[in-house]
Short mmCIF file of C-alpha atoms in Angstrom, two decimals:
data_model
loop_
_atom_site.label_atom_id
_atom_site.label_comp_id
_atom_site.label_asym_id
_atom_site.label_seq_id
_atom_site.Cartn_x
_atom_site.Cartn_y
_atom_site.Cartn_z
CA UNK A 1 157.08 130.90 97.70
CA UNK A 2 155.34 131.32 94.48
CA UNK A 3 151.69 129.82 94.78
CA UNK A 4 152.64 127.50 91.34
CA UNK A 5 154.65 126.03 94.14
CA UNK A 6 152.14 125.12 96.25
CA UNK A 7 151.55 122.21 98.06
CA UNK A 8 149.29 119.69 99.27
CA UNK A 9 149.99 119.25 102.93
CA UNK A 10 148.73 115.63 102.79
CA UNK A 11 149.90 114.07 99.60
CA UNK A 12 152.40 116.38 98.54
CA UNK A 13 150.53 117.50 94.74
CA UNK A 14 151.29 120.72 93.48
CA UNK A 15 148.83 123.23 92.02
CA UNK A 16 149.81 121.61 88.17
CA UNK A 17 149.44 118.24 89.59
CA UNK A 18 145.88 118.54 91.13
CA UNK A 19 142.58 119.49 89.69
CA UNK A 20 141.80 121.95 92.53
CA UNK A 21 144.39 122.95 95.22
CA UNK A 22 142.28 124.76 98.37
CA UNK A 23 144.73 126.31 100.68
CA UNK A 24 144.48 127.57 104.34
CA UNK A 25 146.28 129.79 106.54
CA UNK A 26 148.87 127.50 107.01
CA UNK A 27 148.44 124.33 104.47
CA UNK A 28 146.34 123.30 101.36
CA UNK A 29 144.47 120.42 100.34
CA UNK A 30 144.03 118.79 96.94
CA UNK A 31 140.29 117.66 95.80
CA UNK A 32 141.51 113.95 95.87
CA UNK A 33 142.29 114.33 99.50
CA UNK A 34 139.34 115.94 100.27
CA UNK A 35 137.12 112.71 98.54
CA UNK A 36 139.26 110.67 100.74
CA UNK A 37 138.47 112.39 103.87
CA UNK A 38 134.59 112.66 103.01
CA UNK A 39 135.07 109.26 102.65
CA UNK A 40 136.73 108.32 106.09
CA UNK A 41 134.36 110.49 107.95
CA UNK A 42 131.17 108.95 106.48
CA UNK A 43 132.44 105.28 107.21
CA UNK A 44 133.22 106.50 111.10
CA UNK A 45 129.97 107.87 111.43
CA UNK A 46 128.31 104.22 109.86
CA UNK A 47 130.88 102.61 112.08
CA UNK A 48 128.90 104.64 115.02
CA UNK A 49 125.27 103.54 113.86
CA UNK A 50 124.09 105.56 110.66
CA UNK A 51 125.44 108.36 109.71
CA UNK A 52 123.76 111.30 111.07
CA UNK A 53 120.63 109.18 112.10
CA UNK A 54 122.84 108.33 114.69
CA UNK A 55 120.65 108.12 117.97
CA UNK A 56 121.08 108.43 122.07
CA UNK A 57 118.26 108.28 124.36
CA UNK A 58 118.05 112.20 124.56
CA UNK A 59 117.21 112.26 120.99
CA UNK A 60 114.39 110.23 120.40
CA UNK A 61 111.13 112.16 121.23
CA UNK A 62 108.27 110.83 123.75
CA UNK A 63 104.91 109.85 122.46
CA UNK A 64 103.80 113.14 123.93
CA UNK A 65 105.97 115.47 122.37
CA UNK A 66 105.41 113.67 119.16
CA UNK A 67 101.95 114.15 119.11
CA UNK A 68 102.29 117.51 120.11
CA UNK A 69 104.19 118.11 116.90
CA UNK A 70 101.26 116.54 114.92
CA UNK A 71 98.55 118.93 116.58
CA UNK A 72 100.35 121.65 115.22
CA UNK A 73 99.78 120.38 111.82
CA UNK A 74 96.79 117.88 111.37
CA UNK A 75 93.66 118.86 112.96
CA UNK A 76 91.73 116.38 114.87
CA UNK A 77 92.32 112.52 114.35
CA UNK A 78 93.84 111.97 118.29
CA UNK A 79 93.21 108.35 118.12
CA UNK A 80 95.45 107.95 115.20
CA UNK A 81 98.25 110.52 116.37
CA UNK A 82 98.54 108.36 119.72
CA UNK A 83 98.68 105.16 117.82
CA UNK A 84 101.07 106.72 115.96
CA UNK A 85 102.99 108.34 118.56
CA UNK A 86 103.47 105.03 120.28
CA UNK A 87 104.66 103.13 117.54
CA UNK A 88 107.25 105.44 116.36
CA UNK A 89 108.52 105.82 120.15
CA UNK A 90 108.63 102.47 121.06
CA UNK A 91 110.61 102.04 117.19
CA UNK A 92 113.19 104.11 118.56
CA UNK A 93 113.43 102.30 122.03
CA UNK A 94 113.95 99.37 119.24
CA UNK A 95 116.75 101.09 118.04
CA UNK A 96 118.15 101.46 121.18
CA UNK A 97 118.15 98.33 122.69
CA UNK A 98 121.43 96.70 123.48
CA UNK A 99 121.56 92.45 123.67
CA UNK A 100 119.08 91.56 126.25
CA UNK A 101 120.76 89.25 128.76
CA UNK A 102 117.17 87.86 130.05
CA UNK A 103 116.32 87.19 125.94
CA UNK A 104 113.65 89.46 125.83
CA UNK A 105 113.55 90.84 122.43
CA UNK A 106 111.32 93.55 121.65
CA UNK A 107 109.08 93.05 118.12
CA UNK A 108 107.95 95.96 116.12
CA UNK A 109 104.81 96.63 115.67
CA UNK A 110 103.80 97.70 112.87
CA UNK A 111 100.62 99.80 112.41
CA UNK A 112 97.66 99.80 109.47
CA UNK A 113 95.76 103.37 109.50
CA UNK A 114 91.87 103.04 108.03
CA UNK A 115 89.83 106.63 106.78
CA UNK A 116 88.36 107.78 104.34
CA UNK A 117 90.01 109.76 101.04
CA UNK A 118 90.87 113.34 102.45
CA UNK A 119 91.08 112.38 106.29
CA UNK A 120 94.84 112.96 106.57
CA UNK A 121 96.55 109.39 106.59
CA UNK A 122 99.39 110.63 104.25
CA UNK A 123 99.48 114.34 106.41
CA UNK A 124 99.75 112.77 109.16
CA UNK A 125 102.95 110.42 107.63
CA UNK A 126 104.40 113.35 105.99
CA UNK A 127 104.49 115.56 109.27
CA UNK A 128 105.86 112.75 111.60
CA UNK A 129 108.61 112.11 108.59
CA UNK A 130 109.58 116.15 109.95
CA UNK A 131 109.97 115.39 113.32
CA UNK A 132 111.95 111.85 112.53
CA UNK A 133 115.78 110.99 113.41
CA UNK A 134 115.59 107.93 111.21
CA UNK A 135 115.46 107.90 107.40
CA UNK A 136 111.66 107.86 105.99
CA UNK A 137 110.04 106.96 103.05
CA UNK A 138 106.49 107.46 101.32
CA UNK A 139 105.45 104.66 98.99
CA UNK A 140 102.26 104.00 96.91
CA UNK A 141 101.08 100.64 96.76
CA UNK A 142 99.50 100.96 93.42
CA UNK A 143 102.49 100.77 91.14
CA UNK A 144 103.62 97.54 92.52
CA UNK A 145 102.92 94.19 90.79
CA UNK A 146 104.54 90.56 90.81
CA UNK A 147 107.85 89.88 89.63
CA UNK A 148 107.66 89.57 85.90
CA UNK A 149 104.69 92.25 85.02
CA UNK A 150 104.21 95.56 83.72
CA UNK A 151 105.18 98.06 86.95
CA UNK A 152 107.65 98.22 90.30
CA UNK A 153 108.48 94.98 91.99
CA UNK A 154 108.31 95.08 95.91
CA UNK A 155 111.93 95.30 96.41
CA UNK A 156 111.39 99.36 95.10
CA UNK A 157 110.14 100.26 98.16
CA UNK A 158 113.69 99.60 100.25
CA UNK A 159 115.53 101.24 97.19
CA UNK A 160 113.60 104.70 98.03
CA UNK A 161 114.65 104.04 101.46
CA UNK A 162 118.43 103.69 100.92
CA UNK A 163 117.81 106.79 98.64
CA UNK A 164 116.47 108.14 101.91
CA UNK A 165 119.36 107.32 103.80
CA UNK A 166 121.77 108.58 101.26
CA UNK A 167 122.15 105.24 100.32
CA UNK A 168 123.61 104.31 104.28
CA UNK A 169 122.76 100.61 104.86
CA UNK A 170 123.05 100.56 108.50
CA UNK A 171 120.45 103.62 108.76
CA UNK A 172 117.80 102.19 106.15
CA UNK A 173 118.03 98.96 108.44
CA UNK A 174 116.43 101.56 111.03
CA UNK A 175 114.12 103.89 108.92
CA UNK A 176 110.32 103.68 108.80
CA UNK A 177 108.23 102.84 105.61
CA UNK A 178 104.78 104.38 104.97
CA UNK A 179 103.19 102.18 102.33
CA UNK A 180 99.94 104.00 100.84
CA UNK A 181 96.52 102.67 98.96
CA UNK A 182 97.22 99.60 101.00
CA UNK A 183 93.87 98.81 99.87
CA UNK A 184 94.22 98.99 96.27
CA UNK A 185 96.22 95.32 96.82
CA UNK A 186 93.32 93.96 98.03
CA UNK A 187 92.16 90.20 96.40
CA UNK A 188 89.47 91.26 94.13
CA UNK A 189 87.66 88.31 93.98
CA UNK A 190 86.83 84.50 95.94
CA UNK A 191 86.21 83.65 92.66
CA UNK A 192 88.23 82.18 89.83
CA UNK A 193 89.22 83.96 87.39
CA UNK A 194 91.10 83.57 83.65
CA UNK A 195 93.32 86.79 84.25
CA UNK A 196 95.82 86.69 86.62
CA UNK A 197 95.71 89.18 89.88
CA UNK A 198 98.93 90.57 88.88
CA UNK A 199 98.50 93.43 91.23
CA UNK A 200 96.77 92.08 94.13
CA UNK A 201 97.03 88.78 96.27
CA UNK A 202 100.37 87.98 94.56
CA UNK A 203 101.84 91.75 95.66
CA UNK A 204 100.38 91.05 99.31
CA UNK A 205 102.63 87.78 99.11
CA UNK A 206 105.61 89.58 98.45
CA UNK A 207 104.87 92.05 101.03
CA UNK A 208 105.05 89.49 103.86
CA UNK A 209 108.83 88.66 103.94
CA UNK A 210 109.32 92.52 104.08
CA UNK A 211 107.05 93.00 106.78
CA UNK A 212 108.20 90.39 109.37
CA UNK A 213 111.98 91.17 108.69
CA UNK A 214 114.36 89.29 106.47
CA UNK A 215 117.30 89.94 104.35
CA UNK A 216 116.27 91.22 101.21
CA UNK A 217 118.65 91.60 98.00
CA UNK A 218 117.54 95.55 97.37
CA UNK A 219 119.10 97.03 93.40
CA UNK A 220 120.17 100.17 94.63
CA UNK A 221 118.69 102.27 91.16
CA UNK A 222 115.27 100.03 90.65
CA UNK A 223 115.36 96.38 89.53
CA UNK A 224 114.11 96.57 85.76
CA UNK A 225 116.07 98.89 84.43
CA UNK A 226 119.22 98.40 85.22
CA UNK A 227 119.42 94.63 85.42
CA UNK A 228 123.48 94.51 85.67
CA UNK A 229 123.58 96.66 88.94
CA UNK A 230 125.40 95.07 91.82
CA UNK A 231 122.79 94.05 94.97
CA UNK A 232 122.52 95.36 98.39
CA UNK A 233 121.63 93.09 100.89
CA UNK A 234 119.32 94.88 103.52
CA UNK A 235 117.45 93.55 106.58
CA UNK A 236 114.02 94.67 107.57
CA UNK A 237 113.85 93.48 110.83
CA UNK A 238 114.34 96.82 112.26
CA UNK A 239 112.07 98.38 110.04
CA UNK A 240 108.29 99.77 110.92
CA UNK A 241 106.00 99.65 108.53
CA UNK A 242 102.88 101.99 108.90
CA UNK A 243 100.44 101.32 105.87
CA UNK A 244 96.98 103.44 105.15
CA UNK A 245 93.93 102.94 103.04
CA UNK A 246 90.44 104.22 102.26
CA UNK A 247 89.46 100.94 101.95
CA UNK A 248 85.94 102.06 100.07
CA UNK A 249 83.08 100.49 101.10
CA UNK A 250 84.53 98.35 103.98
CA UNK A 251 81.65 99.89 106.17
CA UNK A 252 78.97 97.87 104.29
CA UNK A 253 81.58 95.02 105.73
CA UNK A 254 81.28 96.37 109.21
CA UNK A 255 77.45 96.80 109.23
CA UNK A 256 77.05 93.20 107.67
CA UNK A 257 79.07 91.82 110.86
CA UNK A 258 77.18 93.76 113.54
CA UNK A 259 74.01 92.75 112.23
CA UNK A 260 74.76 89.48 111.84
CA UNK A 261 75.38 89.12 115.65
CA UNK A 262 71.80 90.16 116.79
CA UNK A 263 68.77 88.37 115.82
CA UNK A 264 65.01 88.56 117.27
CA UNK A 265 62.90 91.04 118.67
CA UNK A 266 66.12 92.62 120.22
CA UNK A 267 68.01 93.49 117.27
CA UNK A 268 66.79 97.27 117.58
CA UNK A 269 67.93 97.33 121.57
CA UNK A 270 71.02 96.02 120.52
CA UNK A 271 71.94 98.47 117.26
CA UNK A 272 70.71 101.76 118.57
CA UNK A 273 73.71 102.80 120.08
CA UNK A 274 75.78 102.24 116.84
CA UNK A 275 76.95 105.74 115.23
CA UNK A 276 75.96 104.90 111.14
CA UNK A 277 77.84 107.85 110.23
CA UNK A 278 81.25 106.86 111.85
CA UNK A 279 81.04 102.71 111.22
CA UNK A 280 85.28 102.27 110.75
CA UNK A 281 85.11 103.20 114.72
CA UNK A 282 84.00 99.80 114.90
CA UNK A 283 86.53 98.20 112.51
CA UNK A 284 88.53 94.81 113.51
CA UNK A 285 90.92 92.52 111.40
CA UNK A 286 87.98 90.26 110.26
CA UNK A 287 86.75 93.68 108.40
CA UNK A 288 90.07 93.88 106.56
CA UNK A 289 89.83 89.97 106.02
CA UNK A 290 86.31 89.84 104.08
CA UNK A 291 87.48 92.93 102.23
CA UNK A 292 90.07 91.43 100.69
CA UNK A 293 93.75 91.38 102.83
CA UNK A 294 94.89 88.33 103.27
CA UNK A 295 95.32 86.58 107.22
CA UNK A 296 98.87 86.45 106.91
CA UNK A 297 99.04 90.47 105.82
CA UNK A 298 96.86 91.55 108.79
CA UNK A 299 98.82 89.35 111.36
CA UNK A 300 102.07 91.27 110.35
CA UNK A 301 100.42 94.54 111.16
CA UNK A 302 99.00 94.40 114.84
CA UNK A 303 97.92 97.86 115.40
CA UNK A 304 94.70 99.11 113.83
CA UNK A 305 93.72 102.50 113.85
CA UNK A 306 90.39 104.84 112.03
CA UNK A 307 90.53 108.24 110.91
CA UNK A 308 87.40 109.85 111.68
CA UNK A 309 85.52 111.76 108.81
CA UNK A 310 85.54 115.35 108.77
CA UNK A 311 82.99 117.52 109.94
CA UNK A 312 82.52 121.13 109.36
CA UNK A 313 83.78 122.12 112.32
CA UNK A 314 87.10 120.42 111.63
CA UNK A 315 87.09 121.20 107.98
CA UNK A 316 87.22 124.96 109.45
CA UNK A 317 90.00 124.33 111.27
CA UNK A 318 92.03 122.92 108.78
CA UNK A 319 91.50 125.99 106.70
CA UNK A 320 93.05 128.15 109.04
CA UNK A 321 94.66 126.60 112.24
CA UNK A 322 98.17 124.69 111.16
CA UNK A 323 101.45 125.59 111.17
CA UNK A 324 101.31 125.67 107.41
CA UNK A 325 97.09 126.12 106.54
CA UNK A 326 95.77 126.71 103.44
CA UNK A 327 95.15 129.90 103.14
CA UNK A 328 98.75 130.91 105.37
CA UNK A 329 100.24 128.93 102.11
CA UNK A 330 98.63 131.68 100.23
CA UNK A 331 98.76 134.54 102.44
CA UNK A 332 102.37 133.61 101.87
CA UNK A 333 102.61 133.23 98.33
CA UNK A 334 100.76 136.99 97.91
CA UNK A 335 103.09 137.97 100.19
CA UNK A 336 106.63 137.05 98.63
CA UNK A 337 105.16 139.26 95.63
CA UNK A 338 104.82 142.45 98.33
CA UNK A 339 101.36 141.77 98.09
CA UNK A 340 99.13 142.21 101.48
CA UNK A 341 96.34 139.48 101.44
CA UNK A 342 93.39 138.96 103.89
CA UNK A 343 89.93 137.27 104.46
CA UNK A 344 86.29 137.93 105.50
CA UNK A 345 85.75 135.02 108.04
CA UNK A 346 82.26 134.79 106.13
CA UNK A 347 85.08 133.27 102.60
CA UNK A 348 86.20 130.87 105.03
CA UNK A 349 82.27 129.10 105.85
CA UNK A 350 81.94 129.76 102.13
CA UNK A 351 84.79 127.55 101.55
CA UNK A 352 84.22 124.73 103.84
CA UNK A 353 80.02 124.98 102.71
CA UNK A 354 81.09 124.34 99.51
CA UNK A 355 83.47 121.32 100.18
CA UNK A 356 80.90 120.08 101.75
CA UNK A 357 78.54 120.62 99.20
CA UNK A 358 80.52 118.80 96.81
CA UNK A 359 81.71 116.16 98.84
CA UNK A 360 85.50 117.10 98.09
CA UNK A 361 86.91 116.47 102.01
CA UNK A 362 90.03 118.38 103.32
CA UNK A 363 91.67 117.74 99.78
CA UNK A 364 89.31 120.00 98.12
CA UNK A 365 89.55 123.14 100.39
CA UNK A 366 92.82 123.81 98.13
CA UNK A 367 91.36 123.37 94.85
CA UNK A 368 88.57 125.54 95.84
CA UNK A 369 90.27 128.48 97.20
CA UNK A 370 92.52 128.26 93.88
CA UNK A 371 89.49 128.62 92.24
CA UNK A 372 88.72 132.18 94.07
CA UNK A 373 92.25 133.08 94.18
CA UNK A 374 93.31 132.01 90.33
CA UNK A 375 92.01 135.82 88.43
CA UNK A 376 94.44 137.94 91.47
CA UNK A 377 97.40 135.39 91.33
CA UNK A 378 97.55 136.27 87.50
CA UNK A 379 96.65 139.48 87.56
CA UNK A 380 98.08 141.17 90.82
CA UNK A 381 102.16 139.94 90.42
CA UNK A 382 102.37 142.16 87.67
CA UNK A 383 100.12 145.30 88.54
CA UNK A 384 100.40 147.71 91.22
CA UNK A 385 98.11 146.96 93.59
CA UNK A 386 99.98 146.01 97.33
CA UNK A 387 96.55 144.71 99.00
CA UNK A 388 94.01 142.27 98.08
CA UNK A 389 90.71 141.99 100.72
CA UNK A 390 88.69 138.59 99.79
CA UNK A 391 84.88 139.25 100.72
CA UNK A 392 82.29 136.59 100.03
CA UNK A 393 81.19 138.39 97.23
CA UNK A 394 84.52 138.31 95.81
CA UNK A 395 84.72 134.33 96.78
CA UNK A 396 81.72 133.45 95.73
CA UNK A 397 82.10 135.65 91.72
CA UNK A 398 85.20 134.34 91.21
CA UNK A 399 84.01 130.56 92.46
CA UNK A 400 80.86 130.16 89.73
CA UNK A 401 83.55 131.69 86.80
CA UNK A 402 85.50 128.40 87.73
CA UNK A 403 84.78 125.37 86.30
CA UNK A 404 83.26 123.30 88.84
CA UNK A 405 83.79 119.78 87.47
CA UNK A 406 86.95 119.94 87.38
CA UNK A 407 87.06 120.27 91.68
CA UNK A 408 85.44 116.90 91.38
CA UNK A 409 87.56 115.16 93.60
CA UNK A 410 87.46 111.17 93.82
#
């Protein structure tokens, strides 16, 4: 048998009649079959519970082993990673549970991270999103505004969430949502005003019906732009919500309540044991009430955790310790060009001393080792040289050449 004469074992096309013919050791397949098939298994695998999020009870990791996972990337911040590790473990147990004959339903609960810029709020949701069996998205909070205004309406955040789930219904309806700058959508202002908070109070509204689960009418490619698209109908009852925020100057909000308690001659007794340099450790929902989140926002997300600012000791750490450090990112880099790269530990104090210095936080210990490393990343890829030693003399030449405003980090 000539192979023009070739079949397809399933619908019978020849080679002329199909666009592509693949053929085994004993049969062939055309690619209209093969759609067909894709298409079979994918339903079966929705029809099991979502497509390759598809969970059993062996899966799902313990709050242990999850924040094990996040030590290996984010230093310090245990409060947090528990927090964390609990929600997400208990989501899954969510997941799991089958109709409860005694009616005991189990609610999510979903968390609200406080810290300051450069703490780790969106490390810490970008390395749990790693160790995840459920389809995860990262949002930003400051593109959204009400229906009708310049920027994304609320309903974008499910659409990146199908898009995380490959566009599976039945695994979005199980995925988690980290929704950053939570803070930015604070109300700006008891008072009155003539322009409308487009981007604040009104955005909070719309967040509520996502938050405490209904069925929301999601455009699968954004809502503005394509206007004609057909709507998906998803259902966030299942899904967690974790949302983090600087929230900038909340601690004057903090020190105004605990002062306000105490009054008289014992006002000193009763303040001396406050740590000034660590007030969101004292942070409750009134806090995130007088700064500007509105009662019905904070009682849709029940667990309140603080990221501790950094100290130097942890700022060293960072620079070196995780799984994928700073300066293993660029040991890396040097290295995929044959290039041999290593440190004085006196560049590394030099680093953090001058993060410090300029008040730049974990974010800036990048930016400033670019700074020492920018002359030998242009230079070295194309020259000769196959090892590069950084002293602090080298660090700290190649760090006043840079142009220190720009590592001015907000």
């Amino acid at each position: 048998m000539s192979r023009t004469d070739d079949k397809c074992s399933f619908c019978g096309k020849t080679r002329k009649e199909a666009r592509v013919l693949i053929t085994g050791v004993s049969g062939a397949i055309c690619d209209s079959c093969v759609e067909q098939a894709y298409d079979i298994v994918q339903e079966e695998k929705r029809r099991k519970g979502g497509g390759g999020f598809y969970l059993n009870e062996k899966d799902f990791p313990r709050p242990s082993d999850i924040k094990h996972f996040l030590d290996e990337y984010v230093i310090g911040q245990d409060d947090a990673k528990r927090y964390l590790s609990v929600a997400v473990y208990n989501h899954y147990k969510r997941l799991m549970q089958k109709d409860a004959k005694d009616d005991v339903e189990i609610e999510k609960s979903n968390i609200i991270m406080v810290g300051a810029t450069g703490t780790g709020k969106t490390l810490l949701a970008r390395t749990i999103a790693k160790k995840l069996h459920v389809p995860f998205c990262i949002v930003d909070a400051t593109v959204f505004t009400e229906a009708g205004y310049v920027g994304e309406d609320i309903e974008s955040i499910l659409t990146r969430l199908l898009q995380a789930a490959d566009y599976d219904v039945v695994a979005a309806q199980r995925g988690i949502v980290f929704i950053d700058e939570i803070d930015k959508i604070a109300r700006k202002s008891d008072n009155p005003s003539i322009t409308r908070d487009v981007s604040g109070e009104g955005v909070q509204q719309g967040l509520l019906k996502l938050l405490e689960g209904s069925i929301v009418n999601v455009p699968p490619q954004g809502g503005r732009k394509h206007p004609e698209q057909r709507m998906i109908a998803v259902d966030t009852k299942n899904i967690l919500f974790i949302c983090g925020g600087a929230f900038d100057g909340i601690e004057k909000k903090i020190a105004q309540r605990l002062n306000t308690r105490v009054v008289g001659y014992t006002a000193n007794q009763n303040t001396s044991g406050i740590d000034r340099n660590d007030m969101l450790k004292y942070i409750n929902p009134t806090d995130l009430k007088s700064f500007g989140l509105i009662p019905e926002i904070i009682g849709r997300l029940p667990i309140l955790t603080y990221l501790s600012p950094l100290d130097r000791a942890a700022l060293r750490r960072i620079l070196t310790e995780p799984k994928n450090s700073i300066i293993k990112q660029y040991i890396k880099l040097f290295e995929m060009d044959k290039i041999k790269l290593t440190f004085d530990d006196e560049v590394y104090d030099f680093i953090v001393d001058k993060s410090i210095e300029l008040k730049l936080g974990a974010r800036g210990l990048r930016s400033i080792v670019e700074a020492v490393m920018m002359d030998a990343m242009y230079e070295m890829p194309s020259g000769t040289q196959k090892k590069l030693h950084v002293t602090l003399q080298y660090a700290k030449d190649n760090f006043e050449h840079a142009d220190v405003n720009r590592l001015q980090i907000a």
